[in-house]
PDB file of C-alpha atoms in Angstrom:
ATOM      1  CA  UNK I  27      93.064 118.102  66.263  1.00  0.00           C
ATOM      2  CA  UNK I  28      90.727 118.501  69.254  1.00  0.00           C
ATOM      3  CA  UNK I  29      89.282 115.055  68.671  1.00  0.00           C
ATOM      4  CA  UNK I  30      92.786 113.503  68.551  1.00  0.00           C
ATOM      5  CA  UNK I  31      93.740 115.157  71.817  1.00  0.00           C
ATOM      6  CA  UNK I  32      90.514 113.974  73.543  1.00  0.00           C
ATOM      7  CA  UNK I  33      91.033 110.440  72.228  1.00  0.00           C
ATOM      8  CA  UNK I  34      94.614 110.381  73.413  1.00  0.00           C
ATOM      9  CA  UNK I  35      93.580 111.543  76.921  1.00  0.00           C
ATOM     10  CA  UNK I  36      90.819 108.911  77.085  1.00  0.00           C
ATOM     11  CA  UNK I  37      93.182 106.183  76.025  1.00  0.00           C
ATOM     12  CA  UNK I  38      95.770 107.234  78.579  1.00  0.00           C
ATOM     13  CA  UNK I  39      93.113 107.203  81.285  1.00  0.00           C
ATOM     14  CA  UNK I  40      91.891 103.737  80.319  1.00  0.00           C
ATOM     15  CA  UNK I  41      95.439 102.383  80.231  1.00  0.00           C
ATOM     16  CA  UNK I  42      96.214 103.554  83.791  1.00  0.00           C
ATOM     17  CA  UNK I  43      92.838 102.264  85.023  1.00  0.00           C
ATOM     18  CA  UNK I  44      93.601  98.778  83.747  1.00  0.00           C
ATOM     19  CA  UNK I  45      96.814  98.433  85.695  1.00  0.00           C
ATOM     20  CA  UNK I  46      95.719  96.779  88.928  1.00  0.00           C
ATOM     21  CA  UNK I  47      97.558  95.898  92.112  1.00  0.00           C
ATOM     22  CA  UNK I  48      96.601  92.735  93.992  1.00  0.00           C
ATOM     23  CA  UNK I  49      97.154  92.931  97.730  1.00  0.00           C
ATOM     24  CA  UNK I  50      96.269  89.868  99.754  1.00  0.00           C
ATOM     25  CA  UNK I  51      95.831  88.979 103.430  1.00  0.00           C
ATOM     26  CA  UNK I  52      99.063  89.393 105.342  1.00  0.00           C
ATOM     27  CA  UNK I  53     100.717  91.802 102.954  1.00  0.00           C
ATOM     28  CA  UNK I  54     101.324  95.361 104.154  1.00  0.00           C
ATOM     29  CA  UNK I  55      98.520  97.558 103.039  1.00  0.00           C
ATOM     30  CA  UNK I  56      95.705  94.909 103.211  1.00  0.00           C
ATOM     31  CA  UNK I  57      92.722  96.330 104.901  1.00  0.00           C
ATOM     32  CA  UNK I  58      89.120  95.105 104.886  1.00  0.00           C
ATOM     33  CA  UNK I  59      86.809  92.459 106.164  1.00  0.00           C
ATOM     34  CA  UNK I  60      88.278  89.381 107.663  1.00  0.00           C
ATOM     35  CA  UNK I  61      86.350  86.127 107.723  1.00  0.00           C
ATOM     36  CA  UNK I  62      86.825  84.229 110.967  1.00  0.00           C
ATOM     37  CA  UNK I  63      85.205  80.816 110.591  1.00  0.00           C
ATOM     38  CA  UNK I  64      85.971  78.091 113.135  1.00  0.00           C
ATOM     39  CA  UNK I  65      89.741  78.146 112.691  1.00  0.00           C
ATOM     40  CA  UNK I  66      90.270  81.438 114.530  1.00  0.00           C
ATOM     41  CA  UNK I  67      89.978  82.450 118.173  1.00  0.00           C
ATOM     42  CA  UNK I  68      87.861  85.441 119.078  1.00  0.00           C
ATOM     43  CA  UNK I  69      89.570  88.572 117.742  1.00  0.00           C
ATOM     44  CA  UNK I  70      90.995  91.274 119.959  1.00  0.00           C
ATOM     45  CA  UNK I  71      88.975  94.390 119.090  1.00  0.00           C
ATOM     46  CA  UNK I  72      89.601  98.100 119.564  1.00  0.00           C
ATOM     47  CA  UNK I  73      86.148  98.926 121.094  1.00  0.00           C
ATOM     48  CA  UNK I  74      84.106  96.509 123.171  1.00  0.00           C
ATOM     49  CA  UNK I  75      80.831  97.656 121.450  1.00  0.00           C
ATOM     50  CA  UNK I  76      80.330  97.549 117.700  1.00  0.00           C
ATOM     51  CA  UNK I  77      80.362 100.811 115.775  1.00  0.00           C
ATOM     52  CA  UNK I  78      77.424 101.590 113.505  1.00  0.00           C
ATOM     53  CA  UNK I  79      77.233 104.813 111.451  1.00  0.00           C
ATOM     54  CA  UNK I  80      73.627 104.656 110.271  1.00  0.00           C
ATOM     55  CA  UNK I  81      70.987 102.150 111.059  1.00  0.00           C
ATOM     56  CA  UNK I  82      69.838  99.998 108.132  1.00  0.00           C
ATOM     57  CA  UNK I  83      66.690 101.227 106.411  1.00  0.00           C
ATOM     58  CA  UNK I  84      64.912  98.001 107.277  1.00  0.00           C
ATOM     59  CA  UNK I  85      65.408  96.046 110.480  1.00  0.00           C
ATOM     60  CA  UNK I  86      67.494  93.177 109.127  1.00  0.00           C
ATOM     61  CA  UNK I  87      69.583  91.233 111.627  1.00  0.00           C
ATOM     62  CA  UNK I  88      73.024  90.798 110.200  1.00  0.00           C
ATOM     63  CA  UNK I  89      76.130  89.513 111.972  1.00  0.00           C
ATOM     64  CA  UNK I  90      78.693  92.155 112.805  1.00  0.00           C
ATOM     65  CA  UNK I  91      81.673  92.647 110.507  1.00  0.00           C
ATOM     66  CA  UNK I  92      85.181  92.329 111.792  1.00  0.00           C
ATOM     67  CA  UNK I  93      87.409  94.784 109.916  1.00  0.00           C
ATOM     68  CA  UNK I  94      91.155  95.501 109.772  1.00  0.00           C
ATOM     69  CA  UNK I  95      91.396  99.173 108.798  1.00  0.00           C
ATOM     70  CA  UNK I  96      94.033 101.929 108.985  1.00  0.00           C
ATOM     71  CA  UNK I  97      93.810 104.041 112.127  1.00  0.00           C
ATOM     72  CA  UNK I  98      92.734 107.128 110.111  1.00  0.00           C
ATOM     73  CA  UNK I  99      89.735 105.231 108.691  1.00  0.00           C
ATOM     74  CA  UNK I 100      88.706 104.110 112.158  1.00  0.00           C
ATOM     75  CA  UNK I 101      88.890 107.641 113.619  1.00  0.00           C
ATOM     76  CA  UNK I 102      86.707 109.081 110.837  1.00  0.00           C
ATOM     77  CA  UNK I 103      84.636 105.965 110.257  1.00  0.00           C
ATOM     78  CA  UNK I 104      81.652 107.980 108.966  1.00  0.00           C
ATOM     79  CA  UNK I 105      83.797 109.133 106.041  1.00  0.00           C
ATOM     80  CA  UNK I 106      85.165 105.705 105.186  1.00  0.00           C
ATOM     81  CA  UNK I 107      82.474 103.191 106.047  1.00  0.00           C
ATOM     82  CA  UNK I 108      81.183 103.264 102.445  1.00  0.00           C
ATOM     83  CA  UNK I 109      84.536 102.041 101.171  1.00  0.00           C
ATOM     84  CA  UNK I 110      83.963  98.827 103.078  1.00  0.00           C
ATOM     85  CA  UNK I 111      80.241  98.545 102.430  1.00  0.00           C
ATOM     86  CA  UNK I 112      79.692  98.812 106.209  1.00  0.00           C
ATOM     87  CA  UNK I 113      77.790 102.063 106.913  1.00  0.00           C
ATOM     88  CA  UNK I 114      74.622 100.277 107.997  1.00  0.00           C
ATOM     89  CA  UNK I 115      76.369  97.358 109.714  1.00  0.00           C
ATOM     90  CA  UNK I 116      77.738  96.804 113.162  1.00  0.00           C
ATOM     91  CA  UNK I 117      81.526  96.805 112.890  1.00  0.00           C
ATOM     92  CA  UNK I 118      84.229  95.620 115.210  1.00  0.00           C
ATOM     93  CA  UNK I 119      87.740  96.944 114.420  1.00  0.00           C
ATOM     94  CA  UNK I 120      90.340  94.297 115.092  1.00  0.00           C
ATOM     95  CA  UNK I 121      93.615  95.218 116.669  1.00  0.00           C
ATOM     96  CA  UNK I 122      96.529  95.281 114.248  1.00  0.00           C
ATOM     97  CA  UNK I 123      98.687  93.123 116.550  1.00  0.00           C
ATOM     98  CA  UNK I 124      95.981  90.396 116.656  1.00  0.00           C
ATOM     99  CA  UNK I 125      95.599  90.625 112.882  1.00  0.00           C
ATOM    100  CA  UNK I 126      99.378  90.350 112.255  1.00  0.00           C
ATOM    101  CA  UNK I 127     100.254  87.742 114.959  1.00  0.00           C
ATOM    102  CA  UNK I 128      97.123  85.512 115.014  1.00  0.00           C
ATOM    103  CA  UNK I 129      94.939  85.919 111.944  1.00  0.00           C
ATOM    104  CA  UNK I 130      97.553  86.152 109.190  1.00  0.00           C
ATOM    105  CA  UNK I 131      99.610  83.127 110.315  1.00  0.00           C
ATOM    106  CA  UNK I 132      96.496  80.950 110.636  1.00  0.00           C
ATOM    107  CA  UNK I 133      95.096  82.264 107.344  1.00  0.00           C
ATOM    108  CA  UNK I 134      98.328  81.320 105.595  1.00  0.00           C
ATOM    109  CA  UNK I 135      98.430  77.886 107.353  1.00  0.00           C
ATOM    110  CA  UNK I 136      94.923  77.128 106.052  1.00  0.00           C
ATOM    111  CA  UNK I 137      95.813  78.261 102.527  1.00  0.00           C
ATOM    112  CA  UNK I 138      93.393  81.176 102.795  1.00  0.00           C
ATOM    113  CA  UNK I 139      90.363  79.030 103.468  1.00  0.00           C
ATOM    114  CA  UNK I 140      88.991  80.288 106.803  1.00  0.00           C
ATOM    115  CA  UNK I 141      85.898  78.099 106.791  1.00  0.00           C
ATOM    116  CA  UNK I 142      87.323  75.030 105.127  1.00  0.00           C
ATOM    117  CA  UNK I 143      88.093  73.933 101.582  1.00  0.00           C
ATOM    118  CA  UNK I 144      84.772  75.121 100.157  1.00  0.00           C
ATOM    119  CA  UNK I 145      84.871  78.742 101.501  1.00  0.00           C
ATOM    120  CA  UNK I 146      87.094  81.432 100.105  1.00  0.00           C
ATOM    121  CA  UNK I 147      87.679  84.846 101.577  1.00  0.00           C
ATOM    122  CA  UNK I 148      85.858  87.266  99.274  1.00  0.00           C
ATOM    123  CA  UNK I 149      89.038  89.321  98.940  1.00  0.00           C
ATOM    124  CA  UNK I 150      91.089  86.746  97.167  1.00  0.00           C
ATOM    125  CA  UNK I 151      91.169  86.900  93.397  1.00  0.00           C
ATOM    126  CA  UNK I 152      91.415  83.203  92.647  1.00  0.00           C
ATOM    127  CA  UNK I 153      87.806  83.017  91.459  1.00  0.00           C
ATOM    128  CA  UNK I 154      87.042  81.536  88.069  1.00  0.00           C
ATOM    129  CA  UNK I 155      84.253  82.492  85.817  1.00  0.00           C
ATOM    130  CA  UNK I 156      81.636  85.020  86.766  1.00  0.00           C
ATOM    131  CA  UNK I 157      81.528  87.501  83.926  1.00  0.00           C
ATOM    132  CA  UNK I 158      83.563  89.968  81.958  1.00  0.00           C
ATOM    133  CA  UNK I 159      87.218  90.216  82.953  1.00  0.00           C
ATOM    134  CA  UNK I 160      86.971  87.208  85.248  1.00  0.00           C
ATOM    135  CA  UNK I 161      87.955  84.635  82.697  1.00  0.00           C
ATOM    136  CA  UNK I 162      84.557  83.032  82.363  1.00  0.00           C
ATOM    137  CA  UNK I 163      82.790  84.827  79.523  1.00  0.00           C
ATOM    138  CA  UNK I 164      83.144  86.753  76.326  1.00  0.00           C
ATOM    139  CA  UNK I 165      84.862  89.580  78.197  1.00  0.00           C
ATOM    140  CA  UNK I 166      84.682  93.226  77.449  1.00  0.00           C
ATOM    141  CA  UNK I 167      86.352  93.231  74.064  1.00  0.00           C
ATOM    142  CA  UNK I 168      89.723  94.500  75.225  1.00  0.00           C
ATOM    143  CA  UNK I 169      91.724  91.389  74.463  1.00  0.00           C
ATOM    144  CA  UNK I 170      93.699  89.235  76.900  1.00  0.00           C
ATOM    145  CA  UNK I 171      92.533  86.136  74.993  1.00  0.00           C
ATOM    146  CA  UNK I 172      88.947  86.199  76.240  1.00  0.00           C
ATOM    147  CA  UNK I 173      85.978  86.200  73.884  1.00  0.00           C
ATOM    148  CA  UNK I 174      88.076  85.900  70.740  1.00  0.00           C
ATOM    149  CA  UNK I 175      86.411  82.731  69.396  1.00  0.00           C
TER     150      UNK I 175
END
């Protein structure tokens, strides 16, 4: 009986974990890195100097990140920088009004290709191939038509 209960709980957890929500640029609730490319004017930022939580372990020169984040994440950046992979990076927080009124309309006008037809924003999920669950391999054995040859 104990094994049955544990199995049922594990299955329920895996079912809820597989239900994903796709949020794309311009939709309410989209936060993260924005890729500027040549199609965008300089963003309006919150602070004139980039924010960096911890210096990188090795002196590697990386371009700063431009991020659109909720106000609570910006205020407690040390707590949330790991969610964006940005703790050791220089970060500029873009103003929400610039994001909504400049970036999103231009992003949509360029069909989500900020640097041209060969560059895709890393947040869009239109990638093909690339491993299990991405439509390009044998998958993870959970169905959905992949890897059933």
